[in-house]
Structure formats: structure tokens, C-alpha cells
Tab-separated table of C-alpha atoms in Angstrom:
chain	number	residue	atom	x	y	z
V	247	UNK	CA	-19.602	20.275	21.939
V	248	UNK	CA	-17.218	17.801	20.324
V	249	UNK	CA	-13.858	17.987	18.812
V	250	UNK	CA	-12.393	15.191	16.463
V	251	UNK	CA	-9.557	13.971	16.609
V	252	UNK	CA	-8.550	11.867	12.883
V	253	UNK	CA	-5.390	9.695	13.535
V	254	UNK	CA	-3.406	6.948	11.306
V	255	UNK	CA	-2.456	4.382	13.248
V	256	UNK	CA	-0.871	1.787	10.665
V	257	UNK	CA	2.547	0.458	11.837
V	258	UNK	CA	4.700	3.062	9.846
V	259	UNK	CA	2.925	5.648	11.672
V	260	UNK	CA	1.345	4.490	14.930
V	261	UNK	CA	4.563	5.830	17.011
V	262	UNK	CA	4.315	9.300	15.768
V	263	UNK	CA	0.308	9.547	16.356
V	264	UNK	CA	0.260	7.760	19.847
V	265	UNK	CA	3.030	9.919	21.473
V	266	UNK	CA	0.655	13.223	19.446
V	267	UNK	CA	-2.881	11.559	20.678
V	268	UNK	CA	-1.366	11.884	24.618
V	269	UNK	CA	-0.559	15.377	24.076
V	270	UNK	CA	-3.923	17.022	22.640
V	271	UNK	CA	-5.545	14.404	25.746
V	272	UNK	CA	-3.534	16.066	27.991
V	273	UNK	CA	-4.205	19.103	26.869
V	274	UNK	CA	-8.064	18.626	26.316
V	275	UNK	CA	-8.484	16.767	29.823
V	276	UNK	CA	-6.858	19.762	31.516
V	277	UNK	CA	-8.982	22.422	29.865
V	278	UNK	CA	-12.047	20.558	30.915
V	279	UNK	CA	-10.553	20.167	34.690
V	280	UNK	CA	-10.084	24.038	34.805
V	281	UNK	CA	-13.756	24.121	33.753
V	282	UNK	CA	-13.603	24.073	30.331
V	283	UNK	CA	-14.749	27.497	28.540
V	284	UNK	CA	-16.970	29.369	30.468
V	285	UNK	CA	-18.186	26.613	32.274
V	286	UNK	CA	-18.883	24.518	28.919
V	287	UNK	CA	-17.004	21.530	28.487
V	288	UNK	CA	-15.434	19.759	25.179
V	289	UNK	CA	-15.903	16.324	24.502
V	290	UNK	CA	-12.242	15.213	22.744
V	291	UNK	CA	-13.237	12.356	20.627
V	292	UNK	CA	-10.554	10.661	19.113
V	293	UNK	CA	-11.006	8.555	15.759
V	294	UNK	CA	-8.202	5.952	14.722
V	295	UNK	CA	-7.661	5.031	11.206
V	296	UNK	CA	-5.750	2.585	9.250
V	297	UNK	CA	-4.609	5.348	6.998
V	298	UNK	CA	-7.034	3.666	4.406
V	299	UNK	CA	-8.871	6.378	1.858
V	300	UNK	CA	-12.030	4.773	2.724
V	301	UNK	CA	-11.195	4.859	6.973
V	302	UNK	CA	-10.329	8.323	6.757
V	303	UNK	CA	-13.741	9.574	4.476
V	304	UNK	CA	-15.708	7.409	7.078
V	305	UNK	CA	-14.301	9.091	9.627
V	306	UNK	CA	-14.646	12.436	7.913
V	307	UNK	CA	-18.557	11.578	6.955
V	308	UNK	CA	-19.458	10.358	10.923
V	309	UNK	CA	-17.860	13.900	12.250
V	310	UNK	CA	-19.798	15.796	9.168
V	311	UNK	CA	-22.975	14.483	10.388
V	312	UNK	CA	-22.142	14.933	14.062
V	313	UNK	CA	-24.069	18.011	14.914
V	314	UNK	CA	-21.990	18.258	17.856
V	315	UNK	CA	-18.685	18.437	16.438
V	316	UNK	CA	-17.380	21.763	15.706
V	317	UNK	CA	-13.724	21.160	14.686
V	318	UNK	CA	-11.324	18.035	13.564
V	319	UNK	CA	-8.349	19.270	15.332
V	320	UNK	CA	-5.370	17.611	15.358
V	321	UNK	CA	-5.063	15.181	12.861
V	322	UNK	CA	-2.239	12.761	12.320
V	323	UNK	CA	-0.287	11.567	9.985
V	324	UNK	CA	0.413	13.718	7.465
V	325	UNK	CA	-1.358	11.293	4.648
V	326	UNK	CA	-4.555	11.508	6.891
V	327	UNK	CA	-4.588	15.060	7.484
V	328	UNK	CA	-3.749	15.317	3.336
V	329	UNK	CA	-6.899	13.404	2.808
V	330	UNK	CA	-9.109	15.296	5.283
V	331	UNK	CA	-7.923	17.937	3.346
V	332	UNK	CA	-8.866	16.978	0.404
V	333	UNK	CA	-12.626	15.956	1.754
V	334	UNK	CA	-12.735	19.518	2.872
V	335	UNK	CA	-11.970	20.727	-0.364
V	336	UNK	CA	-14.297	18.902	-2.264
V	337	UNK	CA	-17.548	19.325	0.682
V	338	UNK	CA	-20.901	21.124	-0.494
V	339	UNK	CA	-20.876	24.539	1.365
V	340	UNK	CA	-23.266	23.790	4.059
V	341	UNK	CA	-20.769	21.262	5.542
V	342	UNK	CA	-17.900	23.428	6.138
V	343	UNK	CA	-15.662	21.992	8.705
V	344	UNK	CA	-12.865	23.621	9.912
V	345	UNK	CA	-9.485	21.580	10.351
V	346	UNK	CA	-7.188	22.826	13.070
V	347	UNK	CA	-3.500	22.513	13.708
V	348	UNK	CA	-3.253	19.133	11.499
V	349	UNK	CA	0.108	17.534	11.880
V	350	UNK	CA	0.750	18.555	7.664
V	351	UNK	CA	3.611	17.838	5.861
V	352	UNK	CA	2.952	20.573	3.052
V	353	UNK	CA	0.808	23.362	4.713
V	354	UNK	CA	-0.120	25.848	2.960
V	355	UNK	CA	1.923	29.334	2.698
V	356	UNK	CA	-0.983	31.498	3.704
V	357	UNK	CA	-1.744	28.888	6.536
V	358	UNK	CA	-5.175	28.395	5.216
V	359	UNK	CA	-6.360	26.066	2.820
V	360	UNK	CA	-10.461	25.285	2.303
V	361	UNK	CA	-10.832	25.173	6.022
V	362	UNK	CA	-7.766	24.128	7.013
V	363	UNK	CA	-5.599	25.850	9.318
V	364	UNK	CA	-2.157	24.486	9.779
V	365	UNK	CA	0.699	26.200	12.545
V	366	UNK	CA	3.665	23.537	12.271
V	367	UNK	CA	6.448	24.045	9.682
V	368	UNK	CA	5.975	21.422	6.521
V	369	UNK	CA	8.233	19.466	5.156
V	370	UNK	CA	10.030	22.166	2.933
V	371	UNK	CA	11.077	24.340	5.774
V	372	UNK	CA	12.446	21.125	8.022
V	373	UNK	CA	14.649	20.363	5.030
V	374	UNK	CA	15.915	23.567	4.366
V	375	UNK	CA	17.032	24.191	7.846
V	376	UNK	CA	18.540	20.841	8.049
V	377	UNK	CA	20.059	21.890	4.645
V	378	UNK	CA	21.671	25.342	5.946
V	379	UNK	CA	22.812	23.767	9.120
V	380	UNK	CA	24.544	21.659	7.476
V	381	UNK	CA	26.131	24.637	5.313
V	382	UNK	CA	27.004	26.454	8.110
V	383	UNK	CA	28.911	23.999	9.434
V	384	UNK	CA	30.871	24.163	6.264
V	385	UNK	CA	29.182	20.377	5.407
V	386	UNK	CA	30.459	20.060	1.244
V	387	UNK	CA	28.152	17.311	0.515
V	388	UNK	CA	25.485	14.727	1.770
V	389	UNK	CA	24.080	11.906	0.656
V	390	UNK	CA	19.972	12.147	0.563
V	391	UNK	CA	18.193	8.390	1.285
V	392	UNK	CA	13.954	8.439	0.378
V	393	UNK	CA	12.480	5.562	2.784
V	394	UNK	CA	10.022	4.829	0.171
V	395	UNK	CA	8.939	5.898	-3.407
V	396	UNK	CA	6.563	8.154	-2.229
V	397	UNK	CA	8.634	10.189	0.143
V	398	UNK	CA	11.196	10.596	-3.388
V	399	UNK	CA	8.092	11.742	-5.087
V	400	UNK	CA	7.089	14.238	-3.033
V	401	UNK	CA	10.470	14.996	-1.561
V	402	UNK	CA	13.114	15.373	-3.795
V	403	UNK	CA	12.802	18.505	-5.354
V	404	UNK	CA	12.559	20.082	-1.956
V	405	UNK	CA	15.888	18.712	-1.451
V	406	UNK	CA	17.170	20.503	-4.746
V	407	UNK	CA	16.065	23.748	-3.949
V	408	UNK	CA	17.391	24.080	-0.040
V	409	UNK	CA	20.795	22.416	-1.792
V	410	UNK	CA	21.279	24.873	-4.882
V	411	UNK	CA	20.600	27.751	-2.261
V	412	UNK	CA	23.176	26.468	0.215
V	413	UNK	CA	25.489	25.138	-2.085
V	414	UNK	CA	25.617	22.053	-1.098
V	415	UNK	CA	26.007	18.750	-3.710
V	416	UNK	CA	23.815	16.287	-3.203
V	417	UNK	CA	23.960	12.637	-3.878
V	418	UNK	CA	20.807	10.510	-4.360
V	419	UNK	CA	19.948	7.288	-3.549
V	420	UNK	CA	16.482	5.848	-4.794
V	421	UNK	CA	14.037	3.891	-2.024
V	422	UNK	CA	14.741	1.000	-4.764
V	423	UNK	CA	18.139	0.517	-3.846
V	424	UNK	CA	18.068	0.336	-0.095
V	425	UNK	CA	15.862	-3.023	-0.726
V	426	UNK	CA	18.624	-5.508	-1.324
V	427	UNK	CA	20.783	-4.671	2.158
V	428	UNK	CA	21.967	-1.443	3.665
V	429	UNK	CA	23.323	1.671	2.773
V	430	UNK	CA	27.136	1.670	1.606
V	431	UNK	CA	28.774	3.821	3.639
V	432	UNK	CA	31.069	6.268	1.840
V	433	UNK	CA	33.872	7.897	3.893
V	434	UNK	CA	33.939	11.353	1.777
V	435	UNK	CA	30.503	11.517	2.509
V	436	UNK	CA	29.629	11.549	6.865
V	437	UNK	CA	26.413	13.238	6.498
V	438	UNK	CA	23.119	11.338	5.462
V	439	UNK	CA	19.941	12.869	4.873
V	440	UNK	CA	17.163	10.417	5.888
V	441	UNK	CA	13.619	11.230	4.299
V	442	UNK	CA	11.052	8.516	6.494
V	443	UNK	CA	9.226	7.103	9.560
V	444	UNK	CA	11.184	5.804	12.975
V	445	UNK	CA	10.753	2.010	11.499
V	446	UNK	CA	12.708	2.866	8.450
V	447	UNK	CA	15.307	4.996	9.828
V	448	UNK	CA	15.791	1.665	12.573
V	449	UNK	CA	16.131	-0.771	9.620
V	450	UNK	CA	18.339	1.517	7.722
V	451	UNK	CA	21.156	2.623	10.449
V	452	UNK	CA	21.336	-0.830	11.865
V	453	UNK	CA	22.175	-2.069	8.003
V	454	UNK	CA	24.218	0.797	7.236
V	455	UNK	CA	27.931	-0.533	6.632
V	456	UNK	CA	29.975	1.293	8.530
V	457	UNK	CA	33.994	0.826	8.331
V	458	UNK	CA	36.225	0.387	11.558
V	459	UNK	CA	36.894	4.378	12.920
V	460	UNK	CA	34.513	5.987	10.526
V	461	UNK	CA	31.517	8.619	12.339
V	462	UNK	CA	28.192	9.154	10.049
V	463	UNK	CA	25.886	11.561	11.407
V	464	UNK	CA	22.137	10.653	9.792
V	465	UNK	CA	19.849	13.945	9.659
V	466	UNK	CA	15.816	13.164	9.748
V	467	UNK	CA	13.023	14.955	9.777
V	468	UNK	CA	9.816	15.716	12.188
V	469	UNK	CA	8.100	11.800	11.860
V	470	UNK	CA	11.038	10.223	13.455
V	471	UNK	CA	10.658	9.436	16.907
V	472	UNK	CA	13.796	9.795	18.360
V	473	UNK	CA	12.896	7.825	22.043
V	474	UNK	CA	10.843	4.913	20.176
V	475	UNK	CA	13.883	4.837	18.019
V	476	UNK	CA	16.227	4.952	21.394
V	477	UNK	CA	14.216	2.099	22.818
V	478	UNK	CA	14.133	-0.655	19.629
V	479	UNK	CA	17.265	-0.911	19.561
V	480	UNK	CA	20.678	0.212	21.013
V	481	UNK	CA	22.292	2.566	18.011
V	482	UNK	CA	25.097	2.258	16.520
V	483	UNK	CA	28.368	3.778	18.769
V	484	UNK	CA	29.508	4.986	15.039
V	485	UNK	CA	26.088	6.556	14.272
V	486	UNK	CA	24.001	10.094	15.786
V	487	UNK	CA	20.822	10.990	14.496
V	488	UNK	CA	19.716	14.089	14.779
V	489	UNK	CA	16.066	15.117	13.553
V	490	UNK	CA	14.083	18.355	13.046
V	491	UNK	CA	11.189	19.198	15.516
V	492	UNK	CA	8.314	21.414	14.356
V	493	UNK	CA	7.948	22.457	18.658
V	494	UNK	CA	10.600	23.799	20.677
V	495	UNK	CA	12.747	20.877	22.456
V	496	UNK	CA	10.848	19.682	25.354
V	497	UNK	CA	14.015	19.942	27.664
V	498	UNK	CA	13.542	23.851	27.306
V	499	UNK	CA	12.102	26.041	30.046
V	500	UNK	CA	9.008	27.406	27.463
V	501	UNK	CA	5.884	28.452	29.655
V	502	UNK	CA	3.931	25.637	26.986
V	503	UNK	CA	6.616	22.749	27.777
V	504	UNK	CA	6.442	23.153	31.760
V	505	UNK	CA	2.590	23.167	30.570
V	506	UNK	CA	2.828	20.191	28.466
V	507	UNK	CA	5.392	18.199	31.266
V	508	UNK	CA	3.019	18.712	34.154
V	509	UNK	CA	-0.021	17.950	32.519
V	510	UNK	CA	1.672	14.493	31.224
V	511	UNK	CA	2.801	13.542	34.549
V	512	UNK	CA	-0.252	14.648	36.247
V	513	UNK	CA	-2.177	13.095	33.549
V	514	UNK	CA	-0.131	9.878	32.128
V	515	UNK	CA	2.834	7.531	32.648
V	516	UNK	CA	4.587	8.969	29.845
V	517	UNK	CA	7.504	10.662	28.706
V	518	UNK	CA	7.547	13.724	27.294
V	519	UNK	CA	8.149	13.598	23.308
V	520	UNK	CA	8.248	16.048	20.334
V	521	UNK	CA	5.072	14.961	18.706
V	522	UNK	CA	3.321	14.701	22.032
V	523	UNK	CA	4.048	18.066	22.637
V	524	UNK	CA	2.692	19.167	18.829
V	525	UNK	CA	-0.421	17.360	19.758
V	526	UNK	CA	-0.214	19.379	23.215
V	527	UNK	CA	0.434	22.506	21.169
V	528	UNK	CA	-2.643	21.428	18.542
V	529	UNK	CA	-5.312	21.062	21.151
V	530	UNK	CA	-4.619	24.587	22.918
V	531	UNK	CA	-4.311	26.365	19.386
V	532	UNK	CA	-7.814	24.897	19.023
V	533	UNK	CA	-8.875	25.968	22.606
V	534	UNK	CA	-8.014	29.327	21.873
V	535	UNK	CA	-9.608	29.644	18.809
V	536	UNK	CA	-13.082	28.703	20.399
V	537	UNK	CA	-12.026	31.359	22.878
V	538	UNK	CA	-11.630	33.859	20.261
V	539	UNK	CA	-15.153	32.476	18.719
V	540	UNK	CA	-18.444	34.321	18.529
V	541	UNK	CA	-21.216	32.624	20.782
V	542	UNK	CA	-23.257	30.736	20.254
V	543	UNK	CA	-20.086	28.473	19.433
V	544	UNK	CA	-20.107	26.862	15.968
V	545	UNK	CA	-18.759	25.842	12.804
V	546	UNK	CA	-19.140	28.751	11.164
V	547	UNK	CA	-18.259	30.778	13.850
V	548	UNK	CA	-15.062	28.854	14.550
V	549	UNK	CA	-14.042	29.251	10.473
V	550	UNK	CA	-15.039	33.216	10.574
V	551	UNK	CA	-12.636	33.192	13.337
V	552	UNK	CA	-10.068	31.164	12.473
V	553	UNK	CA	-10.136	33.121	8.823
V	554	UNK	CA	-9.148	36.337	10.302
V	555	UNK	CA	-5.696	34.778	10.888
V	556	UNK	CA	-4.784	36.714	14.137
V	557	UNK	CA	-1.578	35.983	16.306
V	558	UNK	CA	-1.363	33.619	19.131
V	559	UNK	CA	1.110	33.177	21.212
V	560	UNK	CA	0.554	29.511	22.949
V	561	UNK	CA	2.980	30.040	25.704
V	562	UNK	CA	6.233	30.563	23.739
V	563	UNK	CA	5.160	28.984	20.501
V	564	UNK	CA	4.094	31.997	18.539
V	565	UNK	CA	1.421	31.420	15.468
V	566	UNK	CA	2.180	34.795	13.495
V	567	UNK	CA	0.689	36.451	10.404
V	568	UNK	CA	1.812	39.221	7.815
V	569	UNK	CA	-0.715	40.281	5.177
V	570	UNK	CA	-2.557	37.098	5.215
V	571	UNK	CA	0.888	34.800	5.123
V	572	UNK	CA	2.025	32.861	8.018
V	573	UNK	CA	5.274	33.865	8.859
V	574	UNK	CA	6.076	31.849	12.321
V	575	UNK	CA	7.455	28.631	11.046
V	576	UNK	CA	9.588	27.052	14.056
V	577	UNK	CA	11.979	24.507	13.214
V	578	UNK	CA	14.961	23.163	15.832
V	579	UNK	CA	16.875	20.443	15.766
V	580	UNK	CA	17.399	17.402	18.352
V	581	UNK	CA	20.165	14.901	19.078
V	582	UNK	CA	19.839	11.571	20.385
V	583	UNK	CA	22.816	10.578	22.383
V	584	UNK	CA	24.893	6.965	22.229
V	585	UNK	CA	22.665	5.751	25.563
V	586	UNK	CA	19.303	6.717	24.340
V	587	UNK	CA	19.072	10.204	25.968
V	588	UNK	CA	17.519	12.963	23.360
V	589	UNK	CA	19.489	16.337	24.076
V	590	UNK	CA	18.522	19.600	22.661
């Protein structure tokens, strides 16, 4: 049996899907070590993209055809697993294929959607608690950057709503205007909310102009990666970042973190990571699901199952359901400290 693994890996995006590929391959490579599921073993095949329409429906069409493949689990980026999506939607019948745990930006409220079955918080819910954390720490105002036009397109209104329910005013400033040079610093305003990938966020903070004795604090969201960001470049002494994570911290002492940390030092020379923990998470989601599956193990058997929308508890991170809507959407926040360090 195989399960497919979709990932972009186009320079905006390759740090966020490399650090999420060594999870779910930790996470697949131990299952099979412990013998895989009842003594049948998976066969994680792992597909990388350019992020390109026509990449991502070849990629789609090979693990269609595949009679091997039960699931795509896993996907990543966001504007892959959209377009998987979107091929799923838009399949005859007969080639139902469910998609598991994709790393989705804006999931779906019921947690299903044609065959797909997303368990991280979207996009919406990482900017509203970045919005009310900022309100409860009495925060009047921030200043909201979009990397690109895109992320202001499908952003911004987001942005409005968490801000008119908090209270807090909002200041805009358009992708178009962070093209000529760096963001002006304003001193009323120390808070920055920064909608985009690690490269972005790098090139904005180390243009941002920043006046002798002034602090900003820069808020991002869940496709930053705060130790590739640690490692380009020393940060700014007069700058934190702090981004939302979709996993708890991987500092903490959750039964799936001391899962994920031994497996990637058993496993790999690398250091544990948000988004390598989400792939972690993403592969054992998937694992359990087959679990949960009707033999003999199959597509449709893995949808039926998948469909009925029970609980799981992966070890701490807790998939839960009311009345057919997904209730369990964990979002936390994590600082990165002046020397590189990322704190809780």
C-alpha cells in the first residue's frame, strides 16, 4: 500500500515543506519499524512539485492511477494542497481519493471538503488569535503588511473581522508599497502584522527603518519558519517576531512531541521545527485512520472512515468533532529570541 505525499518546493515555500516532509518520514519510517499495521507495511512516497498547476495535476493523475495508493496525506503548501483540492472536487466518482491532514490555509468548517480532511487551524483562526492577543494585551492598534498581492486578496478581510471583534484599528499597507524599500517604521504603532513566507518576512525586517531606542514586535503566521529565519540572518536587536503554530510548541512535554523529538534524532540530523512536527502530526492522523479502516484496506474504505468524523487524540493533539463540525482548532504562539533560540 502507498501513501502520497504532494509537496511545493519553489523557493518561497521549500523551507516550510522540507522541515514538514522530515516529520511525516519520521513518522512513516517509524510505523513501518514497529511493523507497520498488522504486519503490513506503507510505502511513503513523496512527490515534489514546483507549485506549477500542471506539476501538481500530474502529480494528482500518477497517484489516481496508482492502484496502490490509498491516500495523499500530507500535502504542502497551502497553494498545492488548494489545488489537490480542487482536482478532488472536480474527479469522476470512481476516483475518489481521500486527502488527509493537508497543510490548508482555509480548511473547511466541517473539516471535510470532497475528500478532504483537514485537522490544522487555517488561516482565519491564526489571525484571530494573533488579533485577541494582541487585545488582551491592551495593543490599540497595528499595522497589517500583505507579502504579496495574493496574500491581500485572500487575507484582508480576515484581518477586518478578528479587528472589528477585538477592537482593534488597523492600518494597511498594500504588497505594492513594500517594493520600493522597507517598511517606515511608525513609533505610535510597535506592533506589525506580517501576512507571508520566511523569505519575505527576512527581506522585510532587515529593511524595516527602525529609529535609535524604538522596539517593534512583528506578528506572523504558521508559514514562517522561525529557525530558517534565525539562521539567514542575525535579527534585528530592535526587532522580535513572534508567529502562530498550528501544533503545540515543540519545547513542550506532549506525549506526540517526545514522539516527534526521538523519532527525529533517531531518524535524522535535524532539529526539531513547527512544521516538521505538523508533518509528524499529518502522517500519524493518517496512520490512525487506516487503523480505524475496514479490511481489506482501501480508498473507499479509508473515505467511509474518515467521513464518520470520530475523535482522535494523537498524543496530546486532539482532532475533535460536534455534530459534524470540527471544533479542535489549536493555535499557540512562538517567540524567537535576539540569538536565534525559538522559546515557547
Amino acid at each position: 500500500m502507498v501513501v502520497t505525499q504532494v509537496v511545493d518546493m519553489s523557493p518561497q515555500q521549500q523551507d516550510v515543506s522540507r522541515d514538514f516532509i522530515a516529520g511525516s518520514k519520521a513518522a512513516w519510517q517509524t510505523f513501518n519499524i514497529k511493523g507497520g499495521l498488522r504486519g503490513k507495511k506503507f510505502q511513503h512516497a513523496v512527490v515534489e512539485t514546483d507549485g506549477s498547476s500542471a506539476a501538481v495535476k500530474s502529480a494528482w493523475n500518477a497517484a489516481v492511477a496508482d492502484p496502490r495508493c490509498i491516500a495523499i496525506s500530507g500535502s504542502v503548501g497551502s497553494a498545492v494542497s488548494e489545488q489537490l483540492s480542487a482536482l478532488q472536487a472536480s474527479a469522476a466518482s470512481g476516483k475518489a481519493l481521500p486527502i488527509v491532514a493537508p497543510w490548508l490555509h482555509n480548511p473547511t468548517d466541517k473539516g471535510s471538503r470532497d475528500g478532504v480532511f483537514d485537522i490544522f487551524a487555517g488561516q482565519h483562526q491564526q489571525v484571530e488569535f494573533a488579533v485577541r492577543s494582541l487585545a488582551i494585551m491592551g495593543v490599540p492598534r497595528v499595522v497589517t503588511i500583505f507579502s504579496s498581492a495574493l496574500y491581500e486578496q485572500q487575507s484582508r478581510s480576515q484581518v477586518e473581522k478578528a479587528a472589528s471583534a477585538t477592537r482593534i484599528a488597523v492600518d494597511y499597507v498594500p504588497a505594492t508599497e513594500l517594493s520600493g524599500g522597507g517598511y517606515k517604521y511608525r513609533p505610535d504603532v510597535p506592533v506589525v502584522l506580517f501576512l507571508g513566507g520566511t523569505l519575505e518576512l527576512h527581506e522585510f525586517i532587515t529593511k524595516m527603518a527602525m529609529p535609535a531606542g524604538r522596539q517593534c514586535y512583528v506578528i506572523a503566521l504558521a508559514d514562517v519558519n522561525l529557525q530558517v529565519l534565525a539562521q539567514m540572518s542575525k535579527i534585528p536587536s530592535q526587532i522580535s517576531v513572534v508567529a502562530t503554530q498550528v501544533v503545540p510548541p515543540v519545547t513542550s512535554g506532549t506525549a506526540v512531541v517526545r514522539e516527534y523529538r526521538e523519532a527525529l534524532s533517531r531518524l535524522f540530523d535535524e532539529e526539531p521545527t513547527p512544521q516538521g512536527l505538523a508533518g509528524f502530526i499529518a502522517a500519524k492522523f493518517t496512520e490512525a485512520a487506516i487503523a480505524r479502516s475496514a479490511q481489506p484496506w482501501s480508498r473507499s474504505s479509508l473515505l467511509a472512515t474518515l467521513r464518520r468524523q470520530e475523535d482522535s487524540d494523537l498524543g496530546g493533539f486532539n482532532v475533535l468533532f460536534n455534530k459534524g463540525m470540527r471544533i479542535s482548532q489549536y493555535v499557540t504562539q512562538t517567540v524567537i529570541a535576539r540569538d536565534g533560540r525559538v522559546l515557547r
